[in-house]
Tab-separated table of C-alpha atoms in Angstrom:
chain	number	residue	atom	x	y	z
A	948	UNK	CA	108.151	140.852	95.560
A	949	UNK	CA	109.048	139.383	92.177
A	950	UNK	CA	107.900	141.032	88.992
A	951	UNK	CA	105.136	139.353	87.046
A	952	UNK	CA	103.333	140.189	83.829
A	953	UNK	CA	100.004	138.964	82.576
A	954	UNK	CA	100.180	136.751	79.542
A	955	UNK	CA	97.680	135.651	76.923
A	956	UNK	CA	97.076	131.915	76.923
A	957	UNK	CA	94.855	129.553	74.972
A	958	UNK	CA	93.382	126.503	76.624
A	959	UNK	CA	91.471	123.654	75.037
A	960	UNK	CA	88.937	122.516	77.617
A	961	UNK	CA	86.240	119.957	76.824
A	962	UNK	CA	86.843	120.507	73.089
A	963	UNK	CA	86.283	124.240	73.349
A	964	UNK	CA	88.968	126.878	72.904
A	965	UNK	CA	89.305	129.579	75.543
A	966	UNK	CA	91.541	132.638	75.144
A	967	UNK	CA	92.330	134.291	78.442
A	968	UNK	CA	94.825	136.755	79.838
A	969	UNK	CA	96.215	135.731	83.183
A	970	UNK	CA	99.250	135.656	85.463
A	971	UNK	CA	101.731	132.777	85.099
A	972	UNK	CA	101.467	131.870	88.792
A	973	UNK	CA	97.846	130.762	88.442
A	974	UNK	CA	97.163	127.066	88.549
A	975	UNK	CA	94.974	125.265	86.051
A	976	UNK	CA	92.502	124.697	88.910
A	977	UNK	CA	92.196	128.435	89.586
A	978	UNK	CA	91.715	129.289	85.923
A	979	UNK	CA	89.146	126.520	85.368
A	980	UNK	CA	87.062	127.580	88.342
A	981	UNK	CA	87.503	131.360	88.496
A	982	UNK	CA	87.979	132.354	84.843
A	983	UNK	CA	86.118	129.650	82.919
A	984	UNK	CA	83.535	129.085	85.683
A	985	UNK	CA	83.892	125.327	85.351
A	986	UNK	CA	83.325	124.772	89.042
A	987	UNK	CA	82.882	120.998	88.799
A	988	UNK	CA	86.622	120.726	89.486
A	989	UNK	CA	87.041	121.075	93.245
A	990	UNK	CA	89.810	122.464	95.423
A	991	UNK	CA	90.474	120.718	98.689
A	992	UNK	CA	94.034	120.211	99.970
A	993	UNK	CA	95.738	122.307	97.289
A	994	UNK	CA	98.923	120.283	97.665
A	995	UNK	CA	98.376	117.255	95.457
A	996	UNK	CA	97.312	114.816	98.150
A	997	UNK	CA	93.511	114.491	97.950
A	998	UNK	CA	92.695	114.240	94.228
A	999	UNK	CA	89.551	116.404	94.324
A	1000	UNK	CA	91.048	118.724	91.658
A	1001	UNK	CA	91.773	115.859	89.230
A	1002	UNK	CA	91.296	116.679	85.540
A	1003	UNK	CA	92.445	114.840	82.429
A	1004	UNK	CA	95.311	116.324	80.440
A	1005	UNK	CA	95.649	114.529	77.105
A	1006	UNK	CA	93.549	111.752	78.638
A	1007	UNK	CA	95.762	111.296	81.703
A	1008	UNK	CA	94.500	112.157	85.205
A	1009	UNK	CA	96.615	114.874	86.842
A	1010	UNK	CA	96.364	117.301	89.750
A	1011	UNK	CA	95.141	120.643	88.449
A	1012	UNK	CA	96.272	122.309	91.713
A	1013	UNK	CA	99.877	121.396	90.837
A	1014	UNK	CA	99.617	122.250	87.131
A	1015	UNK	CA	100.283	125.786	85.902
A	1016	UNK	CA	97.555	127.002	83.554
A	1017	UNK	CA	100.196	128.487	81.274
A	1018	UNK	CA	101.895	125.072	81.033
A	1019	UNK	CA	98.631	123.379	80.014
A	1020	UNK	CA	98.512	125.165	76.669
A	1021	UNK	CA	98.495	122.907	73.622
A	1022	UNK	CA	96.951	120.043	75.565
A	1023	UNK	CA	93.450	118.620	75.634
A	1024	UNK	CA	91.944	119.244	79.036
A	1025	UNK	CA	88.849	117.357	80.151
A	1026	UNK	CA	86.895	118.343	83.234
A	1027	UNK	CA	83.852	116.665	84.730
A	1028	UNK	CA	81.651	119.031	82.677
A	1029	UNK	CA	83.084	117.411	79.544
A	1030	UNK	CA	81.800	113.900	80.244
A	1031	UNK	CA	78.039	114.274	80.069
A	1032	UNK	CA	76.282	115.159	76.825
A	1033	UNK	CA	73.676	117.777	77.692
A	1034	UNK	CA	71.518	116.248	80.400
A	1035	UNK	CA	72.646	112.728	79.534
A	1036	UNK	CA	75.189	111.414	82.000
A	1037	UNK	CA	78.250	109.457	80.926
A	1038	UNK	CA	78.050	105.704	81.800
A	1039	UNK	CA	80.705	106.199	84.524
A	1040	UNK	CA	78.546	108.918	86.092
A	1041	UNK	CA	75.453	106.693	85.734
A	1042	UNK	CA	77.273	103.860	87.499
A	1043	UNK	CA	78.246	106.162	90.400
A	1044	UNK	CA	74.600	107.215	90.762
A	1045	UNK	CA	73.233	103.678	90.475
A	1046	UNK	CA	75.670	102.263	93.028
A	1047	UNK	CA	75.201	105.112	95.521
A	1048	UNK	CA	78.883	105.919	95.129
A	1049	UNK	CA	78.209	109.581	95.898
A	1050	UNK	CA	77.413	111.114	99.254
A	1051	UNK	CA	78.582	114.699	99.703
A	1052	UNK	CA	79.859	114.665	96.126
A	1053	UNK	CA	83.013	116.707	96.655
A	1054	UNK	CA	85.390	113.916	95.586
A	1055	UNK	CA	83.099	112.690	92.809
A	1056	UNK	CA	84.447	114.735	89.869
A	1057	UNK	CA	87.976	113.492	90.597
A	1058	UNK	CA	86.844	109.935	91.275
A	1059	UNK	CA	84.776	109.806	88.082
A	1060	UNK	CA	87.484	111.273	85.849
A	1061	UNK	CA	90.133	108.943	87.293
A	1062	UNK	CA	87.786	105.965	86.786
A	1063	UNK	CA	86.978	107.119	83.254
A	1064	UNK	CA	90.702	107.291	82.384
A	1065	UNK	CA	91.326	103.874	83.944
A	1066	UNK	CA	88.521	102.249	81.939
A	1067	UNK	CA	89.745	103.854	78.709
A	1068	UNK	CA	93.220	102.431	79.261
A	1069	UNK	CA	92.100	99.126	80.749
A	1070	UNK	CA	88.448	98.240	80.014
A	1071	UNK	CA	88.459	95.244	82.346
A	1072	UNK	CA	90.479	96.209	85.424
A	1073	UNK	CA	90.656	93.905	88.433
A	1074	UNK	CA	89.588	95.186	91.840
A	1075	UNK	CA	93.241	95.670	92.792
A	1076	UNK	CA	93.812	97.728	89.637
A	1077	UNK	CA	90.727	99.840	90.403
A	1078	UNK	CA	91.866	100.470	93.968
A	1079	UNK	CA	95.388	101.314	92.820
A	1080	UNK	CA	94.095	103.736	90.161
A	1081	UNK	CA	91.842	105.474	92.699
A	1082	UNK	CA	94.433	105.438	95.483
A	1083	UNK	CA	95.190	109.118	94.952
A	1084	UNK	CA	91.570	110.209	95.426
A	1085	UNK	CA	90.378	110.704	98.973
A	1086	UNK	CA	86.710	110.184	99.901
A	1087	UNK	CA	85.636	111.049	103.446
A	1088	UNK	CA	82.043	109.730	103.111
A	1089	UNK	CA	81.614	106.440	101.310
A	1090	UNK	CA	84.373	104.274	102.719
A	1091	UNK	CA	85.245	103.587	99.048
A	1092	UNK	CA	83.316	100.292	98.798
A	1093	UNK	CA	80.483	101.780	96.722
A	1094	UNK	CA	82.920	103.627	94.461
A	1095	UNK	CA	84.866	100.440	93.761
A	1096	UNK	CA	81.590	98.605	93.123
A	1097	UNK	CA	80.513	101.267	90.644
A	1098	UNK	CA	83.745	100.963	88.657
A	1099	UNK	CA	83.637	97.161	88.868
A	1100	UNK	CA	80.144	97.161	87.376
A	1101	UNK	CA	81.549	98.845	84.274
A	1102	UNK	CA	84.610	96.622	84.211
A	1103	UNK	CA	82.354	93.600	84.129
A	1104	UNK	CA	80.645	94.886	81.019
A	1105	UNK	CA	77.793	97.044	82.241
A	1106	UNK	CA	75.428	97.394	85.154
B	1461	UNK	CA	97.161	128.301	98.761
B	1462	UNK	CA	98.206	130.597	95.935
B	1463	UNK	CA	101.586	130.602	94.232
B	1464	UNK	CA	103.952	133.547	94.695
B	1465	UNK	CA	104.651	135.727	91.644
B	1466	UNK	CA	107.279	134.672	89.092
B	1467	UNK	CA	108.099	134.948	85.417
B	1468	UNK	CA	107.427	131.805	83.417
B	1469	UNK	CA	109.938	130.530	80.865
B	1470	UNK	CA	109.328	127.609	78.542
B	1471	UNK	CA	112.382	126.512	76.565
B	1472	UNK	CA	111.791	124.544	73.373
B	1473	UNK	CA	115.046	122.576	73.542
B	1474	UNK	CA	117.807	121.679	76.002
B	1475	UNK	CA	120.229	124.327	74.672
B	1476	UNK	CA	117.647	127.028	75.241
B	1477	UNK	CA	116.979	125.705	78.756
B	1478	UNK	CA	120.723	125.823	79.523
B	1479	UNK	CA	120.922	129.437	78.305
B	1480	UNK	CA	117.982	130.395	80.503
B	1481	UNK	CA	119.363	128.841	83.685
B	1482	UNK	CA	122.833	130.168	82.882
B	1483	UNK	CA	121.389	133.700	82.607
B	1484	UNK	CA	119.291	133.576	85.779
B	1485	UNK	CA	121.224	131.083	87.956
B	1486	UNK	CA	119.955	131.114	91.593
B	1487	UNK	CA	117.013	133.336	90.613
B	1488	UNK	CA	115.536	130.532	88.521
B	1489	UNK	CA	114.028	127.204	89.530
B	1490	UNK	CA	113.670	124.330	87.110
B	1491	UNK	CA	110.239	122.681	86.949
B	1492	UNK	CA	109.657	119.258	85.401
B	1493	UNK	CA	106.449	117.655	86.770
B	1494	UNK	CA	105.953	120.419	89.325
B	1495	UNK	CA	104.534	118.125	92.013
B	1496	UNK	CA	107.260	118.972	94.538
B	1497	UNK	CA	108.394	122.420	93.378
B	1498	UNK	CA	104.947	124.038	93.294
B	1499	UNK	CA	104.174	122.840	96.813
B	1500	UNK	CA	107.416	124.350	98.107
B	1501	UNK	CA	106.508	127.583	96.337
B	1502	UNK	CA	102.974	127.582	97.752
B	1503	UNK	CA	104.479	127.314	101.235
B	1504	UNK	CA	106.807	130.224	100.308
B	1505	UNK	CA	109.830	128.072	101.155
B	1506	UNK	CA	111.201	129.307	97.842
B	1507	UNK	CA	110.103	132.276	95.755
B	1508	UNK	CA	112.068	132.111	92.504
B	1509	UNK	CA	111.953	135.096	90.158
B	1510	UNK	CA	111.825	132.678	87.192
B	1511	UNK	CA	110.329	129.227	86.735
B	1512	UNK	CA	111.851	127.340	83.811
B	1513	UNK	CA	109.453	124.608	82.676
B	1514	UNK	CA	111.492	121.798	81.133
B	1515	UNK	CA	108.551	119.391	81.409
B	1516	UNK	CA	107.720	119.611	77.722
B	1517	UNK	CA	111.244	118.814	76.449
B	1518	UNK	CA	110.531	115.447	74.893
B	1519	UNK	CA	114.172	114.682	74.055
B	1520	UNK	CA	114.826	114.508	77.816
B	1521	UNK	CA	112.160	111.845	78.098
B	1522	UNK	CA	112.209	108.088	77.588
B	1523	UNK	CA	113.894	104.849	78.517
B	1524	UNK	CA	116.540	103.342	76.253
B	1525	UNK	CA	117.450	99.868	77.450
B	1526	UNK	CA	120.785	98.951	75.901
B	1527	UNK	CA	123.006	95.865	76.151
B	1528	UNK	CA	125.665	97.580	78.238
B	1529	UNK	CA	123.820	100.549	79.637
B	1530	UNK	CA	120.283	101.815	80.160
B	1531	UNK	CA	119.603	105.510	79.691
B	1532	UNK	CA	116.632	107.122	81.396
B	1533	UNK	CA	115.843	110.721	80.437
B	1534	UNK	CA	115.487	112.981	83.490
B	1535	UNK	CA	112.009	114.007	82.321
B	1536	UNK	CA	110.718	110.426	82.221
B	1537	UNK	CA	107.509	110.129	84.204
B	1538	UNK	CA	107.711	107.799	87.215
B	1539	UNK	CA	104.624	105.952	85.982
B	1540	UNK	CA	106.452	105.060	82.760
B	1541	UNK	CA	109.439	103.710	84.710
B	1542	UNK	CA	107.186	101.632	86.982
B	1543	UNK	CA	105.173	100.397	84.001
B	1544	UNK	CA	108.023	99.317	81.725
B	1545	UNK	CA	108.270	95.523	81.754
B	1546	UNK	CA	111.987	95.409	80.982
B	1547	UNK	CA	112.826	97.883	83.751
B	1548	UNK	CA	110.863	95.659	86.145
B	1549	UNK	CA	112.825	92.655	84.921
B	1550	UNK	CA	116.319	94.129	84.851
B	1551	UNK	CA	116.123	96.860	87.493
B	1552	UNK	CA	113.402	95.707	89.821
B	1553	UNK	CA	114.326	98.003	92.723
B	1554	UNK	CA	114.123	101.023	90.410
B	1555	UNK	CA	110.658	100.040	89.128
B	1556	UNK	CA	109.490	99.272	92.676
B	1557	UNK	CA	110.738	102.649	93.910
B	1558	UNK	CA	108.981	104.476	91.060
B	1559	UNK	CA	105.765	102.542	91.715
B	1560	UNK	CA	105.836	103.388	95.411
B	1561	UNK	CA	106.491	107.131	95.112
B	1562	UNK	CA	102.785	107.987	95.077
B	1563	UNK	CA	99.434	107.249	93.448
B	1564	UNK	CA	99.182	107.211	89.628
B	1565	UNK	CA	97.741	110.737	89.444
B	1566	UNK	CA	101.016	111.993	90.942
B	1567	UNK	CA	103.362	109.638	89.094
B	1568	UNK	CA	101.647	110.603	85.815
B	1569	UNK	CA	103.207	114.031	86.384
B	1570	UNK	CA	106.303	113.511	88.562
B	1571	UNK	CA	109.642	112.780	86.866
B	1572	UNK	CA	112.678	110.753	87.860
B	1573	UNK	CA	114.903	113.847	87.735
B	1574	UNK	CA	112.548	115.785	89.973
B	1575	UNK	CA	112.355	112.942	92.464
B	1576	UNK	CA	116.134	112.585	92.506
B	1577	UNK	CA	116.611	116.289	93.214
B	1578	UNK	CA	113.851	116.571	95.795
B	1579	UNK	CA	114.948	118.853	98.605
B	1580	UNK	CA	115.383	117.542	102.155
B	1581	UNK	CA	112.386	117.776	104.459
B	1582	UNK	CA	111.698	118.373	108.140
B	1583	UNK	CA	108.487	119.010	110.063
B	1584	UNK	CA	110.035	122.213	111.437
B	1585	UNK	CA	110.707	123.464	107.912
B	1586	UNK	CA	108.038	122.178	105.469
B	1587	UNK	CA	105.291	124.363	106.870
B	1588	UNK	CA	103.319	127.403	105.831
B	1589	UNK	CA	104.541	130.913	106.627
B	1590	UNK	CA	101.955	131.148	109.388
B	1591	UNK	CA	103.443	128.163	111.240
B	1592	UNK	CA	107.033	129.193	110.532
B	1593	UNK	CA	106.412	132.725	111.784
B	1594	UNK	CA	105.988	131.245	115.254
B	1595	UNK	CA	109.232	129.275	115.088
B	1596	UNK	CA	112.805	130.332	115.549
B	1597	UNK	CA	114.738	130.533	112.257
B	1598	UNK	CA	116.511	127.197	111.786
B	1599	UNK	CA	119.708	126.347	109.876
B	1600	UNK	CA	117.748	125.517	106.713
B	1601	UNK	CA	116.039	128.911	106.837
B	1602	UNK	CA	119.344	130.756	107.246
B	1603	UNK	CA	119.278	130.778	111.042
B	1604	UNK	CA	121.573	129.272	113.656
B	1605	UNK	CA	119.445	126.720	115.515
B	1606	UNK	CA	118.038	123.256	114.837
B	1607	UNK	CA	114.488	122.859	116.110
B	1608	UNK	CA	114.557	119.069	115.732
B	1609	UNK	CA	117.762	118.489	117.718
B	1610	UNK	CA	118.052	121.198	120.324
B	1611	UNK	CA	121.541	122.692	120.502
B	1612	UNK	CA	122.681	121.126	117.222
B	1613	UNK	CA	125.039	123.165	115.097
B	1614	UNK	CA	123.870	121.457	111.932
B	1615	UNK	CA	120.660	120.738	110.025
B	1616	UNK	CA	118.966	117.346	110.485
B	1617	UNK	CA	116.501	117.605	107.580
B	1618	UNK	CA	115.904	114.299	105.812
B	1619	UNK	CA	116.297	113.327	102.156
B	1620	UNK	CA	113.053	111.533	101.250
B	1621	UNK	CA	113.473	110.793	97.553
B	1622	UNK	CA	112.575	107.206	96.623
B	1623	UNK	CA	114.513	106.888	93.382
B	1624	UNK	CA	118.035	107.691	94.630
B	1625	UNK	CA	118.555	104.632	96.896
B	1626	UNK	CA	117.367	102.290	94.111
B	1627	UNK	CA	119.501	103.979	91.445
B	1628	UNK	CA	122.576	104.004	93.700
B	1629	UNK	CA	122.085	100.281	94.400
B	1630	UNK	CA	122.686	99.806	90.649
B	1631	UNK	CA	125.728	102.127	90.632
B	1632	UNK	CA	123.865	104.584	88.400
B	1633	UNK	CA	125.437	107.811	87.193
B	1634	UNK	CA	123.842	110.960	85.899
B	1635	UNK	CA	124.598	113.550	83.251
B	1636	UNK	CA	124.709	117.207	84.280
B	1637	UNK	CA	124.791	119.715	81.451
B	1638	UNK	CA	125.515	123.391	81.492
B	1639	UNK	CA	126.162	125.909	78.766
B	1640	UNK	CA	129.384	124.782	77.089
B	1641	UNK	CA	130.106	121.661	79.136
B	1642	UNK	CA	128.773	118.331	80.331
B	1643	UNK	CA	129.843	116.125	83.217
B	1644	UNK	CA	128.853	112.625	84.252
B	1645	UNK	CA	128.956	111.796	87.956
B	1646	UNK	CA	127.915	108.863	90.131
B	1647	UNK	CA	124.545	109.604	91.741
B	1648	UNK	CA	126.202	109.327	95.161
B	1649	UNK	CA	128.164	112.472	94.257
B	1650	UNK	CA	124.988	114.514	93.719
B	1651	UNK	CA	124.623	114.701	97.489
B	1652	UNK	CA	126.484	116.900	99.958
B	1653	UNK	CA	125.041	115.205	103.083
B	1654	UNK	CA	124.315	118.717	104.339
B	1655	UNK	CA	120.613	119.316	104.953
B	1656	UNK	CA	120.867	123.056	104.353
B	1657	UNK	CA	122.027	122.660	100.748
B	1658	UNK	CA	121.727	118.950	99.951
B	1659	UNK	CA	122.912	118.893	96.312
B	1660	UNK	CA	126.350	119.371	94.773
B	1661	UNK	CA	124.987	120.911	91.582
B	1662	UNK	CA	125.612	124.361	90.164
B	1663	UNK	CA	122.624	126.675	89.698
B	1664	UNK	CA	123.434	126.688	85.965
B	1665	UNK	CA	123.477	122.889	85.650
B	1666	UNK	CA	120.634	120.738	84.356
B	1667	UNK	CA	120.232	117.042	85.106
B	1668	UNK	CA	119.428	115.521	81.714
B	1669	UNK	CA	120.000	111.768	81.893
B	1670	UNK	CA	120.494	108.843	84.218
B	1671	UNK	CA	122.827	106.045	83.130
B	1672	UNK	CA	122.489	102.583	84.624
B	1673	UNK	CA	125.129	99.962	83.807
B	1674	UNK	CA	123.839	96.472	83.095
B	1675	UNK	CA	124.980	94.247	85.952
B	1676	UNK	CA	126.872	91.073	85.119
B	1677	UNK	CA	125.610	87.548	85.788
B	1678	UNK	CA	122.664	86.477	87.890
B	1679	UNK	CA	121.220	89.217	90.054
B	1680	UNK	CA	118.107	90.843	91.415
B	1681	UNK	CA	117.130	93.815	93.516
B	1682	UNK	CA	114.321	95.198	95.662
B	1683	UNK	CA	113.122	98.419	97.279
B	1684	UNK	CA	111.202	98.617	100.541
B	1685	UNK	CA	109.704	101.687	102.168
B	1686	UNK	CA	107.904	102.719	105.359
B	1687	UNK	CA	105.075	105.232	105.194
B	1688	UNK	CA	101.769	106.020	106.824
B	1689	UNK	CA	99.541	106.125	103.733
B	1690	UNK	CA	100.201	103.783	100.844
B	1691	UNK	CA	99.016	106.279	98.271
B	1692	UNK	CA	100.980	109.469	98.745
B	1693	UNK	CA	103.578	109.576	101.479
B	1694	UNK	CA	107.286	110.230	101.296
B	1695	UNK	CA	109.363	107.401	102.781
B	1696	UNK	CA	109.871	107.566	106.562
B	1697	UNK	CA	112.549	104.884	106.195
B	1698	UNK	CA	113.642	103.003	103.091
B	1699	UNK	CA	116.151	100.536	101.746
B	1700	UNK	CA	117.194	99.305	98.313
B	1701	UNK	CA	119.185	96.101	97.883
B	1702	UNK	CA	121.125	94.721	94.955
B	1703	UNK	CA	122.275	91.093	95.160
B	1704	UNK	CA	124.252	89.125	92.576
B	1705	UNK	CA	125.160	85.452	92.780
B	1706	UNK	CA	127.335	82.861	91.029
B	1707	UNK	CA	125.847	79.972	89.043
B	1708	UNK	CA	125.788	77.872	92.224
B	1709	UNK	CA	123.880	80.689	93.994
B	1710	UNK	CA	126.798	81.947	96.088
B	1711	UNK	CA	126.413	85.659	96.791
B	1712	UNK	CA	129.087	87.729	95.076
B	1713	UNK	CA	127.687	91.197	95.762
B	1714	UNK	CA	125.188	92.484	98.277
B	1715	UNK	CA	124.814	96.226	98.169
B	1716	UNK	CA	122.301	98.021	100.377
B	1717	UNK	CA	121.413	101.708	100.209
B	1718	UNK	CA	119.260	103.287	102.904
B	1719	UNK	CA	117.041	106.325	102.497
B	1720	UNK	CA	115.089	108.754	104.698
B	1721	UNK	CA	117.841	108.227	107.249
B	1722	UNK	CA	119.794	111.476	106.922
B	1723	UNK	CA	120.405	114.283	104.448
B	1724	UNK	CA	121.614	111.832	101.765
B	1725	UNK	CA	121.054	108.171	100.870
B	1726	UNK	CA	123.765	106.033	102.453
B	1727	UNK	CA	125.516	103.032	100.935
B	1728	UNK	CA	125.919	100.313	103.551
B	1729	UNK	CA	129.065	98.267	103.344
B	1730	UNK	CA	129.931	99.052	99.722
B	1731	UNK	CA	129.725	95.679	98.047
B	1732	UNK	CA	129.788	92.965	100.651
B	1733	UNK	CA	130.559	89.482	99.354
B	1734	UNK	CA	127.891	87.854	101.436
B	1735	UNK	CA	124.325	88.582	102.346
B	1736	UNK	CA	124.963	88.735	106.075
B	1737	UNK	CA	121.450	89.847	107.026
B	1738	UNK	CA	122.035	90.603	110.695
B	1739	UNK	CA	125.410	92.261	110.081
B	1740	UNK	CA	124.069	94.528	107.323
B	1741	UNK	CA	120.929	95.316	109.340
B	1742	UNK	CA	123.116	96.389	112.268
B	1743	UNK	CA	125.279	98.550	109.991
B	1744	UNK	CA	122.154	100.104	108.444
B	1745	UNK	CA	120.955	100.937	111.962
B	1746	UNK	CA	124.342	102.402	112.882
B	1747	UNK	CA	124.446	104.590	109.743
B	1748	UNK	CA	120.842	105.811	110.027
B	1749	UNK	CA	119.911	109.058	111.701
B	1750	UNK	CA	116.678	108.777	113.629
B	1751	UNK	CA	115.496	112.228	114.586
B	1752	UNK	CA	111.975	113.229	115.643
B	1753	UNK	CA	111.379	115.501	112.685
B	1754	UNK	CA	109.070	113.440	110.453
B	1755	UNK	CA	105.668	111.822	110.926
B	1756	UNK	CA	106.926	108.854	112.965
B	1757	UNK	CA	109.304	108.797	115.951
B	1758	UNK	CA	112.981	108.889	115.016
B	1759	UNK	CA	113.890	105.855	117.135
B	1760	UNK	CA	111.230	103.760	115.357
B	1761	UNK	CA	112.263	104.992	111.907
B	1762	UNK	CA	115.873	104.097	112.657
B	1763	UNK	CA	114.912	100.553	113.686
B	1764	UNK	CA	112.759	100.253	110.574
B	1765	UNK	CA	115.689	101.200	108.336
B	1766	UNK	CA	117.466	98.050	109.486
B	1767	UNK	CA	114.282	95.957	109.151
B	1768	UNK	CA	113.722	97.239	105.606
B	1769	UNK	CA	117.374	96.592	104.715
B	1770	UNK	CA	116.866	92.931	105.656
B	1771	UNK	CA	113.528	92.721	103.841
B	1772	UNK	CA	115.001	94.215	100.679
B	1773	UNK	CA	117.917	91.739	100.681
B	1774	UNK	CA	115.549	88.832	101.341
B	1775	UNK	CA	113.208	89.943	98.539
B	1776	UNK	CA	116.101	90.201	96.091
B	1777	UNK	CA	117.420	86.750	97.043
B	1778	UNK	CA	113.904	85.291	96.842
B	1779	UNK	CA	113.543	86.697	93.332
B	1780	UNK	CA	116.779	85.046	92.210
B	1781	UNK	CA	115.525	81.650	93.432
């Protein structure tokens, strides 16, 4: 068994600074959920295929299950908890609710964050661009149509 | 799945990275995007004592498109390669390969260097410890049998990187640095064609750059790939084609490189002077290994290598027109 020492790291998550002491082999997903109790980020496949663990790192959607927490220092991390303001949902979340784009909800944090990043970069994406952007997020319930509709409603300038 | 224990090292510049890998050699693994390495570690296929994260070294990042040569830093994210208009224009196969590696959430992280040096894969090897504990130890795990080809004395694991065939189609080279020296080699020479240890790189060497010469005259290229899911899968068969023509559209070079057809990408027919579709397709089929060790049957994958070789040539010719 290899040697390993705990190390002190500082993470900036949803504009808040967290100082924690952890092992270097822990993924960002594990630290977000188990240490910071931000359980909106979900673990599913754990191997970068399904997209349920998607978070934004410096505004870009990435797999938190394939990101080391220690390597995420110095970056701005946004989780699903960072989108709403108090009880007020973000427009992307509102659109998912209004278009019934949520069933079991397990993929929703990843879907919403990926959609949010897409709309920031490209406020008027075409359907093909929406589908391409969301191609790394698996949903086993909706069949995707409602999710695409929700994002399209925002791309067209509101719902 | 949790990661095995390791010590984490984060160099602040290339020299420091070279010192670290020179000190720890085989005990260290280099991480850039981490999308491939961390999965292999989660499966316990490798358990390095040190992980050297070069992903933050910004001077190993970026695309410099020059008149004679284009330089792509090994740390350049695949999404940036796929999204650069001039790469799409000049090196279409390379942009197409980068685009097709996986969905944007993966290519936001994954780098060209990491994709190039992706280890070979096999369904009897890329498995969790629980599955492997029920299997005989194969060549790639230090044993003496091949579970994919019964009785074989060698490993039949498959190289499934997307970038290598496209880069080789453009005669690209790469820069390997180690403490005190640097060498530049054609990308074809990175490969040993041995599935057990597929790369001819020292444990103290770091891939820092990829150099692509600007082709002369009128040319185009294309990359085609077979996979089950459009969003994430490694290629089950692939082909990159580079075609150049004279002013009166006579083919002067037709170079095809096939992937996912053995332990290394294979150049078909060097630089043929004509785009003989059926002839090249047959040669691609003859050169391809089709073993039942990936998600689709080997015989089908082998046929698809020749189909994709034709499609890539046709797409490149179509683009020139």
